[in-house]
Amino acid sequence: MNMHSPVRILLCLALFFLKSSLSDETPDQLCNNLDAQQSCGQCIKAHAECAWCIDPHSSLVNRCQLKSKFTNETCTPHLVYSPQTAQVKTQQNLPLETKQHDGRTVVRLQPQAVSVRLMPGHSSTVTFKYLHQTDVNRRGTEPETMEIQTSDVKDSPINLTFYIVCDGELKKTKSCRVQNNQIVEFKIEVTVNSCSNSGDVTLSVGILGQRTIAGIYVTTICGCECEKHPEINSRLCHQNGHLVCGQCVCDPSRGGDKCECPLATLGVSTASELEDKCKFNSSTPVCSSSGKCKCGQCQCNRPTVTGKFCQCDNDSCPLSSNGKVCSGNGVCDCGTCKCEMGWERDDCSCSTASNNCVENGEQKPMENKPTDDLPETTAASVTETTSTADLPSDEELEKALDDSVKSTEATSSSALKIFWLFYFLVVILFAY
């Protein structure tokens, strides 16, 4: 057996569990990850439920959120951008057996033109009706085979699946036996796997051996419409950047939400370096997700949130049964209760003046204080209460000493036996 096999198996299992853990991300987590916050286009690609606030006056730190989380106070409702994942629109739909625009050709495929807009990972179905007419020069009345044909999609990010209502049943197939002048319904499911580098994809749809053609025009939704119309050198960006989908994209020498921060005077060379000044380390969010970064310094969202990186939430300390922070016997300091004198526990609920503290269902006894800390009168009273009758006699002391010596000898003997046994075992092992 290959010695590397167990290692490979372990690596495969690790990758499997890593992939599984990543796929378990909730829509909320996907909308709030760092990639989704970069731009409107990245946001809507993160998940179908993600939306972007294009309101330039919004005070939101994260413009990409679940659509359901936006409120009238956080973003103007009509400025919440969330495109549909799939849109189908019929562009031309002349009825069967009517004449085409040339006045001569009979319509045998309906509709004639359909536009489809899809986000990657989504699909939509286009339904067609086909009028089958046998060639007039053909003899016989036997059923013929109709077969759907389309242009090649092999090198595009599109997959097609075909269905035909054949013999009264919807079947997943591209061909079916049909009679002359029979109207057949068929469906084409269009799936977009990724963004197209070549723009829109045009598909021609027809029937093998027939001169009837329809068109499907597929547009991949890989960005936001507002990204196509930026406001150049916007006043809202201090004329040091472009306003794109409500967000300032600053010139290389500027940083900040509104491009208000000159990088050179702040000792950094890039906007990301300036933002790093508002992070505890590279793996933590800006201002601990509890504030905004203003030219390299955190401005916390609430008065109770403090710290250089807004890392201390002074509302997050334990509450007592009466609903008071730190039981009303202390102050909350960066999520930890600082108890007043005479109180203890993480919620300052235990009085050191009484013996009423409970741990694991049992009363916690008060800690014994050394007599040195007691007043002189207390120490004296303790001394006086010690009776001579409580002291051991000389005979008892001698007996205790003898017992101690015997116990020590027995322990030493046992230890010696164990040592020799271990020694012989080692010798035997090396001999073999």
CSV table of C-alpha atoms in Angstrom, one decimal:
chain,number,residue,atom,x,y,z
A,1,MET,CA,0.0,0.0,0.0
A,2,ASN,CA,1.3,3.5,-0.8
A,3,MET,CA,2.5,5.2,2.4
A,4,HIS,CA,1.1,8.5,1.1
A,5,SER,CA,-2.4,7.2,0.8
A,6,PRO,CA,-3.5,8.0,4.4
A,7,VAL,CA,-2.1,11.5,4.0
A,8,ARG,CA,-4.0,12.0,0.7
A,9,ILE,CA,-7.2,10.7,2.3
A,10,LEU,CA,-6.9,13.1,5.2
A,11,LEU,CA,-6.2,16.0,2.9
A,12,CYS,CA,-9.3,15.1,0.8
A,13,LEU,CA,-11.4,14.9,4.0
A,14,ALA,CA,-10.1,18.2,5.2
A,15,LEU,CA,-10.9,19.9,1.9
A,16,PHE,CA,-14.4,18.3,1.9
A,17,PHE,CA,-15.2,19.6,5.3
A,18,LEU,CA,-13.8,23.0,4.5
A,19,LYS,CA,-16.0,23.2,1.4
A,20,SER,CA,-19.0,22.1,3.4
A,21,SER,CA,-18.4,24.7,6.1
A,22,LEU,CA,-18.1,27.4,3.4
A,23,SER,CA,-21.3,26.3,1.7
A,24,ASP,CA,-23.1,26.5,5.0
A,25,GLU,CA,-22.8,30.3,5.1
A,26,THR,CA,-26.2,32.0,5.6
A,27,PRO,CA,-27.4,34.6,3.2
A,28,ASP,CA,-26.8,37.2,5.9
A,29,GLN,CA,-23.2,36.2,6.2
A,30,LEU,CA,-22.7,36.2,2.4
A,31,CYS,CA,-24.2,39.7,2.1
A,32,ASN,CA,-21.9,41.0,4.9
A,33,ASN,CA,-18.6,39.5,3.8
A,34,LEU,CA,-15.7,41.7,2.7
A,35,ASP,CA,-16.0,40.9,-1.0
A,36,ALA,CA,-19.7,41.8,-1.1
A,37,GLN,CA,-19.0,45.2,0.5
A,38,GLN,CA,-16.6,46.2,-2.2
A,39,SER,CA,-19.1,47.2,-4.8
A,40,CYS,CA,-22.7,47.0,-5.9
A,41,GLY,CA,-21.8,44.3,-8.5
A,42,GLN,CA,-20.0,42.2,-6.0
A,43,CYS,CA,-23.0,42.6,-3.6
A,44,ILE,CA,-25.7,41.3,-5.9
A,45,LYS,CA,-23.5,38.3,-7.0
A,46,ALA,CA,-23.0,37.2,-3.4
A,47,HIS,CA,-26.6,36.0,-3.0
A,48,ALA,CA,-30.0,36.4,-4.6
A,49,GLU,CA,-31.3,38.1,-1.4
A,50,CYS,CA,-28.5,40.6,-1.2
A,51,ALA,CA,-29.2,44.3,-2.0
A,52,TRP,CA,-27.1,47.5,-2.3
A,53,CYS,CA,-28.0,50.9,-0.9
A,54,ILE,CA,-27.3,53.4,-3.7
A,55,ASP,CA,-28.4,56.4,-1.5
A,56,PRO,CA,-25.3,58.6,-1.3
A,57,HIS,CA,-26.5,60.2,1.9
A,58,SER,CA,-26.9,56.9,3.8
A,59,SER,CA,-24.9,56.6,7.0
A,60,LEU,CA,-24.6,52.8,6.6
A,61,VAL,CA,-21.1,51.3,7.1
A,62,ASN,CA,-22.0,48.3,5.1
A,63,ARG,CA,-24.0,49.1,2.0
A,64,CYS,CA,-24.6,45.5,1.1
A,65,GLN,CA,-27.2,43.8,3.3
A,66,LEU,CA,-30.1,41.4,3.1
A,67,LYS,CA,-32.9,43.2,1.3
A,68,SER,CA,-35.2,42.6,4.2
A,69,LYS,CA,-32.8,44.4,6.7
A,70,PHE,CA,-33.1,47.8,5.1
A,71,THR,CA,-35.4,50.3,6.7
A,72,ASN,CA,-36.6,53.8,5.8
A,73,GLU,CA,-34.0,55.2,8.3
A,74,THR,CA,-31.0,53.4,6.9
A,75,CYS,CA,-31.7,53.7,3.2
A,76,THR,CA,-34.3,55.5,1.1
A,77,PRO,CA,-36.6,52.6,-0.1
A,78,HIS,CA,-36.5,53.4,-3.8
A,79,LEU,CA,-32.7,53.5,-3.6
A,80,VAL,CA,-32.3,49.9,-2.5
A,81,TYR,CA,-31.0,48.1,-5.6
A,82,SER,CA,-31.8,44.4,-5.9
A,83,PRO,CA,-32.3,43.1,-9.4
A,84,GLN,CA,-34.4,40.1,-10.1
A,85,THR,CA,-32.4,36.9,-10.5
A,86,ALA,CA,-34.3,35.9,-13.7
A,87,GLN,CA,-36.3,38.1,-16.1
A,88,VAL,CA,-37.9,36.9,-19.3
A,89,LYS,CA,-39.5,39.3,-21.8
A,90,THR,CA,-41.1,38.5,-25.1
A,91,GLN,CA,-39.9,40.8,-27.8
A,92,GLN,CA,-41.9,39.5,-30.8
A,93,ASN,CA,-44.9,37.2,-30.6
A,94,LEU,CA,-46.9,36.9,-33.8
A,95,PRO,CA,-49.6,34.1,-33.6
A,96,LEU,CA,-49.2,30.8,-35.4
A,97,GLU,CA,-50.5,30.5,-39.0
A,98,THR,CA,-50.4,34.3,-39.5
A,99,LYS,CA,-48.0,35.9,-42.0
A,100,GLN,CA,-44.6,37.3,-41.2
A,101,HIS,CA,-43.7,40.9,-41.9
A,102,ASP,CA,-42.8,40.0,-45.5
A,103,GLY,CA,-46.4,39.1,-46.1
A,104,ARG,CA,-45.6,35.7,-47.5
A,105,THR,CA,-44.0,33.5,-44.8
A,106,VAL,CA,-46.4,31.6,-42.5
A,107,VAL,CA,-45.6,31.8,-38.8
A,108,ARG,CA,-44.9,28.3,-37.5
A,109,LEU,CA,-42.8,29.1,-34.3
A,110,GLN,CA,-44.1,31.3,-31.5
A,111,PRO,CA,-42.8,33.5,-30.0
A,112,GLN,CA,-40.2,34.8,-32.5
A,113,ALA,CA,-37.9,36.7,-30.2
A,114,VAL,CA,-37.3,36.5,-26.4
A,115,SER,CA,-34.9,38.3,-24.1
A,116,VAL,CA,-33.6,36.6,-20.9
A,117,ARG,CA,-31.7,38.2,-18.1
A,118,LEU,CA,-30.1,35.9,-15.6
A,119,MET,CA,-27.7,36.0,-12.7
A,120,PRO,CA,-25.0,33.3,-12.6
A,121,GLY,CA,-26.3,30.1,-11.0
A,122,HIS,CA,-29.9,30.8,-12.0
A,123,SER,CA,-32.1,29.5,-14.7
A,124,SER,CA,-35.3,30.4,-16.6
A,125,THR,CA,-37.6,28.6,-19.0
A,126,VAL,CA,-38.8,29.8,-22.4
A,127,THR,CA,-42.0,28.2,-23.8
A,128,PHE,CA,-42.5,27.8,-27.6
A,129,LYS,CA,-45.3,26.6,-29.8
A,130,TYR,CA,-44.5,24.9,-33.1
A,131,LEU,CA,-46.8,24.2,-36.0
A,132,HIS,CA,-45.6,21.1,-37.8
A,133,GLN,CA,-46.5,21.0,-41.5
A,134,THR,CA,-45.4,18.1,-43.8
A,135,ASP,CA,-43.6,18.8,-47.0
A,136,VAL,CA,-46.2,18.9,-49.8
A,137,ASN,CA,-43.9,16.7,-51.9
A,138,ARG,CA,-43.8,14.0,-49.2
A,139,ARG,CA,-46.0,11.0,-49.7
A,140,GLY,CA,-47.5,8.9,-46.9
A,141,THR,CA,-49.3,9.7,-43.7
A,142,GLU,CA,-46.9,8.2,-41.2
A,143,PRO,CA,-45.9,10.5,-38.2
A,144,GLU,CA,-42.6,12.4,-38.7
A,145,THR,CA,-39.9,13.2,-36.1
A,146,MET,CA,-39.4,16.8,-35.1
A,147,GLU,CA,-36.1,17.7,-33.5
A,148,ILE,CA,-35.2,20.9,-31.8
A,149,GLN,CA,-32.0,22.6,-32.9
A,150,THR,CA,-30.1,25.6,-31.5
A,151,SER,CA,-26.9,27.4,-32.2
A,152,ASP,CA,-23.8,26.0,-30.4
A,153,VAL,CA,-23.4,26.9,-26.8
A,154,LYS,CA,-20.3,24.8,-26.1
A,155,ASP,CA,-17.9,27.7,-25.6
A,156,SER,CA,-20.4,29.9,-23.7
A,157,PRO,CA,-21.3,30.0,-20.0
A,158,ILE,CA,-24.8,28.7,-20.9
A,159,ASN,CA,-26.5,25.3,-20.5
A,160,LEU,CA,-29.7,24.3,-22.3
A,161,THR,CA,-32.2,21.7,-21.3
A,162,PHE,CA,-35.0,20.7,-23.6
A,163,TYR,CA,-38.6,19.5,-22.9
A,164,ILE,CA,-41.4,18.5,-25.3
A,165,VAL,CA,-45.0,17.7,-24.7
A,166,CYS,CA,-44.9,14.4,-26.5
A,167,ASP,CA,-47.9,12.1,-26.6
A,168,GLY,CA,-49.6,14.3,-24.0
A,169,GLU,CA,-46.7,14.1,-21.5
A,170,LEU,CA,-43.9,16.6,-20.8
A,171,LYS,CA,-40.7,14.7,-21.5
A,172,LYS,CA,-37.1,15.7,-21.2
A,173,THR,CA,-36.1,15.3,-24.8
A,174,LYS,CA,-35.1,17.1,-28.0
A,175,SER,CA,-37.2,15.0,-30.4
A,176,CYS,CA,-40.8,13.7,-30.7
A,177,ARG,CA,-43.0,11.9,-33.3
A,178,VAL,CA,-45.7,14.3,-34.6
A,179,GLN,CA,-48.5,14.4,-37.1
A,180,ASN,CA,-49.0,16.9,-40.0
A,181,ASN,CA,-50.6,20.2,-38.9
A,182,GLN,CA,-50.0,19.3,-35.2
A,183,ILE,CA,-49.2,22.1,-32.8
A,184,VAL,CA,-46.5,21.0,-30.4
A,185,GLU,CA,-45.4,22.8,-27.2
A,186,PHE,CA,-41.8,22.6,-26.2
A,187,LYS,CA,-39.7,24.4,-23.5
A,188,ILE,CA,-36.0,25.4,-23.3
A,189,GLU,CA,-34.5,25.9,-19.9
A,190,VAL,CA,-31.6,28.4,-20.0
A,191,THR,CA,-29.0,28.2,-17.2
A,192,VAL,CA,-26.2,30.7,-16.7
A,193,ASN,CA,-23.1,29.3,-15.0
A,194,SER,CA,-20.8,32.3,-14.9
A,195,CYS,CA,-20.4,35.8,-16.2
A,196,SER,CA,-19.8,36.1,-20.0
A,197,ASN,CA,-16.6,37.9,-21.1
A,198,SER,CA,-18.1,38.5,-24.5
A,199,GLY,CA,-21.3,40.2,-23.4
A,200,ASP,CA,-24.8,39.0,-24.5
A,201,VAL,CA,-25.3,35.6,-26.0
A,202,THR,CA,-27.6,35.2,-29.0
A,203,LEU,CA,-29.2,31.7,-29.5
A,204,SER,CA,-31.1,30.7,-32.6
A,205,VAL,CA,-33.9,28.1,-32.1
A,206,GLY,CA,-35.3,26.0,-35.0
A,207,ILE,CA,-36.6,22.6,-36.0
A,208,LEU,CA,-34.4,20.2,-38.0
A,209,GLY,CA,-35.3,20.4,-41.7
A,210,GLN,CA,-37.7,23.3,-41.3
A,211,ARG,CA,-37.2,27.0,-42.3
A,212,THR,CA,-38.6,28.5,-39.1
A,213,ILE,CA,-36.3,30.2,-36.6
A,214,ALA,CA,-36.7,32.1,-33.3
A,215,GLY,CA,-34.1,34.0,-31.2
A,216,ILE,CA,-33.2,33.9,-27.5
A,217,TYR,CA,-31.1,36.8,-26.4
A,218,VAL,CA,-29.3,36.1,-23.0
A,219,THR,CA,-27.9,38.8,-20.9
A,220,THR,CA,-25.9,37.8,-17.8
A,221,ILE,CA,-26.5,40.0,-14.7
A,222,CYS,CA,-23.0,40.4,-13.4
A,223,GLY,CA,-23.1,44.0,-12.3
A,224,CYS,CA,-25.4,46.9,-11.4
A,225,GLU,CA,-26.9,49.4,-13.9
A,226,CYS,CA,-25.7,52.3,-11.8
A,227,GLU,CA,-22.1,51.2,-12.3
A,228,LYS,CA,-22.4,52.1,-16.0
A,229,HIS,CA,-23.2,55.8,-15.1
A,230,PRO,CA,-20.7,57.1,-12.5
A,231,GLU,CA,-20.8,60.8,-11.4
A,232,ILE,CA,-17.3,62.0,-12.3
A,233,ASN,CA,-15.4,64.1,-9.7
A,234,SER,CA,-18.6,64.3,-7.6
A,235,ARG,CA,-19.0,67.1,-5.0
A,236,LEU,CA,-20.1,64.5,-2.6
A,237,CYS,CA,-16.7,63.0,-2.9
A,238,HIS,CA,-14.9,66.4,-2.4
A,239,GLN,CA,-14.2,66.3,-6.1
A,240,ASN,CA,-11.5,63.8,-5.4
A,241,GLY,CA,-13.3,60.8,-6.7
A,242,HIS,CA,-16.3,59.4,-8.6
A,243,LEU,CA,-19.7,58.6,-7.1
A,244,VAL,CA,-20.6,55.0,-8.2
A,245,CYS,CA,-23.9,53.5,-7.0
A,246,GLY,CA,-23.9,55.9,-4.0
A,247,GLN,CA,-20.4,55.1,-3.0
A,248,CYS,CA,-17.3,57.2,-3.5
A,249,VAL,CA,-14.4,55.7,-5.5
A,250,CYS,CA,-11.5,57.9,-4.6
A,251,ASP,CA,-8.5,59.1,-6.5
A,252,PRO,CA,-5.3,57.2,-5.6
A,253,SER,CA,-4.1,60.0,-3.3
A,254,ARG,CA,-7.3,60.2,-1.2
A,255,GLY,CA,-9.1,58.0,1.2
A,256,GLY,CA,-12.2,58.0,3.4
A,257,ASP,CA,-15.9,57.5,2.8
A,258,LYS,CA,-16.1,60.9,1.0
A,259,CYS,CA,-12.5,61.1,-0.2
A,260,GLU,CA,-11.9,63.6,2.5
A,261,CYS,CA,-8.6,62.2,3.7
A,262,PRO,CA,-5.3,63.2,2.0
A,263,LEU,CA,-3.2,60.0,2.4
A,264,ALA,CA,0.2,61.7,2.3
A,265,THR,CA,-0.4,63.9,5.3
A,266,LEU,CA,-1.7,60.8,7.3
A,267,GLY,CA,1.5,58.8,6.7
A,268,VAL,CA,0.1,56.2,4.4
A,269,SER,CA,0.2,55.6,0.7
A,270,THR,CA,-3.0,53.7,0.0
A,271,ALA,CA,-6.6,53.9,1.2
A,272,SER,CA,-6.3,50.3,2.4
A,273,GLU,CA,-3.4,51.2,4.7
A,274,LEU,CA,-5.5,54.1,6.1
A,275,GLU,CA,-8.3,51.7,6.8
A,276,ASP,CA,-5.9,49.3,8.5
A,277,LYS,CA,-5.3,52.0,11.1
A,278,CYS,CA,-8.9,51.3,12.2
A,279,LYS,CA,-8.4,47.6,12.7
A,280,PHE,CA,-7.0,45.8,15.7
A,281,ASN,CA,-5.3,43.4,13.3
A,282,SER,CA,-5.7,42.3,9.6
A,283,SER,CA,-8.3,39.7,10.4
A,284,THR,CA,-10.7,41.9,12.4
A,285,PRO,CA,-13.3,44.2,10.8
A,286,VAL,CA,-13.0,47.9,10.6
A,287,CYS,CA,-13.7,49.5,14.0
A,288,SER,CA,-14.9,46.1,15.2
A,289,SER,CA,-18.1,46.6,13.1
A,290,SER,CA,-19.2,49.1,15.7
A,291,GLY,CA,-18.1,52.3,14.2
A,292,LYS,CA,-16.8,54.2,11.1
A,293,CYS,CA,-13.2,54.9,10.1
A,294,LYS,CA,-12.6,58.6,9.7
A,295,CYS,CA,-9.2,59.3,8.3
A,296,GLY,CA,-7.6,56.5,10.3
A,297,GLN,CA,-9.5,56.9,13.5
A,298,CYS,CA,-12.6,55.1,14.7
A,299,GLN,CA,-15.8,56.9,15.5
A,300,CYS,CA,-18.0,54.6,17.4
A,301,ASN,CA,-21.7,54.3,16.7
A,302,ARG,CA,-23.0,54.6,20.3
A,303,PRO,CA,-21.8,56.4,23.4
A,304,THR,CA,-21.6,53.1,25.3
A,305,VAL,CA,-19.1,51.7,22.7
A,306,THR,CA,-15.5,52.8,23.4
A,307,GLY,CA,-11.9,51.9,22.7
A,308,LYS,CA,-9.5,52.8,20.0
A,309,PHE,CA,-11.1,50.2,17.7
A,310,CYS,CA,-14.6,50.4,19.2
A,311,GLN,CA,-13.9,47.0,20.7
A,312,CYS,CA,-15.5,47.7,24.1
A,313,ASP,CA,-19.2,47.4,24.4
A,314,ASN,CA,-20.2,48.7,27.8
A,315,ASP,CA,-23.8,47.4,27.4
A,316,SER,CA,-22.7,43.8,27.0
A,317,CYS,CA,-22.1,42.9,30.7
A,318,PRO,CA,-24.2,40.3,32.5
A,319,LEU,CA,-27.7,41.3,33.7
A,320,SER,CA,-29.1,40.2,37.0
A,321,SER,CA,-32.6,38.8,37.5
A,322,ASN,CA,-33.8,42.3,38.1
A,323,GLY,CA,-32.5,43.4,34.7
A,324,LYS,CA,-29.7,45.6,36.1
A,325,VAL,CA,-26.3,45.6,34.6
A,326,CYS,CA,-23.7,44.1,37.0
A,327,SER,CA,-26.7,43.7,39.4
A,328,GLY,CA,-26.4,47.4,40.2
A,329,ASN,CA,-23.4,46.7,42.3
A,330,GLY,CA,-20.7,47.6,39.8
A,331,VAL,CA,-19.9,49.3,36.5
A,332,CYS,CA,-19.5,47.7,33.0
A,333,ASP,CA,-16.0,48.1,31.7
A,334,CYS,CA,-15.4,46.7,28.2
A,335,GLY,CA,-17.8,43.8,28.7
A,336,THR,CA,-16.6,42.9,32.2
A,337,CYS,CA,-18.2,43.9,35.5
A,338,LYS,CA,-16.0,45.9,37.9
A,339,CYS,CA,-17.7,45.2,41.2
A,340,GLU,CA,-17.9,47.7,44.1
A,341,MET,CA,-16.3,46.8,47.4
A,342,GLY,CA,-18.2,44.1,49.1
A,343,TRP,CA,-19.5,42.4,46.0
A,344,GLU,CA,-18.1,39.6,43.7
A,345,ARG,CA,-18.9,37.2,40.8
A,346,ASP,CA,-19.0,38.1,37.1
A,347,ASP,CA,-22.3,39.9,37.6
A,348,CYS,CA,-21.5,41.4,41.0
A,349,SER,CA,-24.5,39.5,42.5
A,350,CYS,CA,-22.7,37.9,45.5
A,351,SER,CA,-22.2,39.9,48.7
A,352,THR,CA,-19.0,39.1,50.6
A,353,ALA,CA,-20.7,40.2,53.8
A,354,SER,CA,-23.0,37.2,53.9
A,355,ASN,CA,-22.8,33.5,53.2
A,356,ASN,CA,-25.5,33.3,50.5
A,357,CYS,CA,-23.4,32.7,47.4
A,358,VAL,CA,-24.2,29.5,45.5
A,359,GLU,CA,-22.0,27.6,43.1
A,360,ASN,CA,-23.2,24.5,41.3
A,361,GLY,CA,-26.3,24.3,43.5
A,362,GLU,CA,-24.2,24.4,46.8
A,363,GLN,CA,-23.6,27.3,49.1
A,364,LYS,CA,-20.2,28.9,48.7
A,365,PRO,CA,-18.5,29.3,52.1
A,366,MET,CA,-16.9,32.6,53.0
A,367,GLU,CA,-13.2,32.7,52.6
A,368,ASN,CA,-11.3,32.4,55.9
A,369,LYS,CA,-9.3,35.5,56.7
A,370,PRO,CA,-5.9,35.2,58.4
A,371,THR,CA,-5.8,36.3,62.0
A,372,ASP,CA,-3.1,38.8,61.1
A,373,ASP,CA,-5.8,40.8,59.2
A,374,LEU,CA,-8.2,40.7,62.2
A,375,PRO,CA,-8.3,43.4,64.8
A,376,GLU,CA,-6.3,42.7,68.0
A,377,THR,CA,-9.4,42.1,70.0
A,378,THR,CA,-10.5,39.5,67.5
A,379,ALA,CA,-7.2,37.7,67.5
A,380,ALA,CA,-7.1,37.7,71.2
A,381,SER,CA,-10.6,36.2,71.4
A,382,VAL,CA,-9.6,33.5,69.0
A,383,THR,CA,-6.6,32.7,71.2
A,384,GLU,CA,-8.6,32.6,74.3
A,385,THR,CA,-11.2,30.2,72.8
A,386,THR,CA,-8.5,27.6,72.1
A,387,SER,CA,-8.8,25.1,75.0
A,388,THR,CA,-5.8,23.1,76.3
A,389,ALA,CA,-8.0,20.1,76.2
A,390,ASP,CA,-7.9,20.3,72.4
A,391,LEU,CA,-4.2,19.8,72.3
A,392,PRO,CA,-2.8,16.2,71.8
A,393,SER,CA,-1.0,14.4,74.8
A,394,ASP,CA,2.7,13.3,74.7
A,395,GLU,CA,1.6,9.7,74.2
A,396,GLU,CA,-0.5,10.6,71.3
A,397,LEU,CA,2.3,12.6,69.7
A,398,GLU,CA,4.8,9.7,70.1
A,399,LYS,CA,2.3,7.2,68.5
A,400,ALA,CA,1.7,9.6,65.6
A,401,LEU,CA,5.4,9.9,65.1
A,402,ASP,CA,5.9,6.1,65.0
A,403,ASP,CA,3.0,5.7,62.5
A,404,SER,CA,4.6,8.3,60.4
A,405,VAL,CA,8.0,6.6,60.3
A,406,LYS,CA,6.4,3.2,59.5
A,407,SER,CA,4.4,4.8,56.7
A,408,THR,CA,7.5,6.4,55.3
A,409,GLU,CA,9.5,3.1,55.4
A,410,ALA,CA,6.6,1.3,53.6
A,411,THR,CA,6.4,3.9,51.0
A,412,SER,CA,10.2,3.8,50.4
A,413,SER,CA,10.1,0.0,50.1
A,414,SER,CA,7.3,0.1,47.6
A,415,ALA,CA,9.1,2.8,45.6
A,416,LEU,CA,12.3,0.7,45.6
A,417,LYS,CA,10.4,-2.4,44.4
A,418,ILE,CA,8.8,-0.4,41.6
A,419,PHE,CA,12.3,0.9,40.5
A,420,TRP,CA,13.8,-2.5,40.3
A,421,LEU,CA,10.8,-3.9,38.4
A,422,PHE,CA,11.1,-1.1,35.9
A,423,TYR,CA,14.8,-1.6,35.5
A,424,PHE,CA,14.5,-5.4,34.7
A,425,LEU,CA,11.7,-4.6,32.2
A,426,VAL,CA,14.0,-2.2,30.3
A,427,VAL,CA,16.9,-4.7,30.3
A,428,ILE,CA,14.6,-7.4,28.9
A,429,LEU,CA,13.3,-5.1,26.1
A,430,PHE,CA,16.8,-4.1,25.0
A,431,ALA,CA,17.9,-7.8,25.0
A,432,TYR,CA,15.2,-8.6,22.4
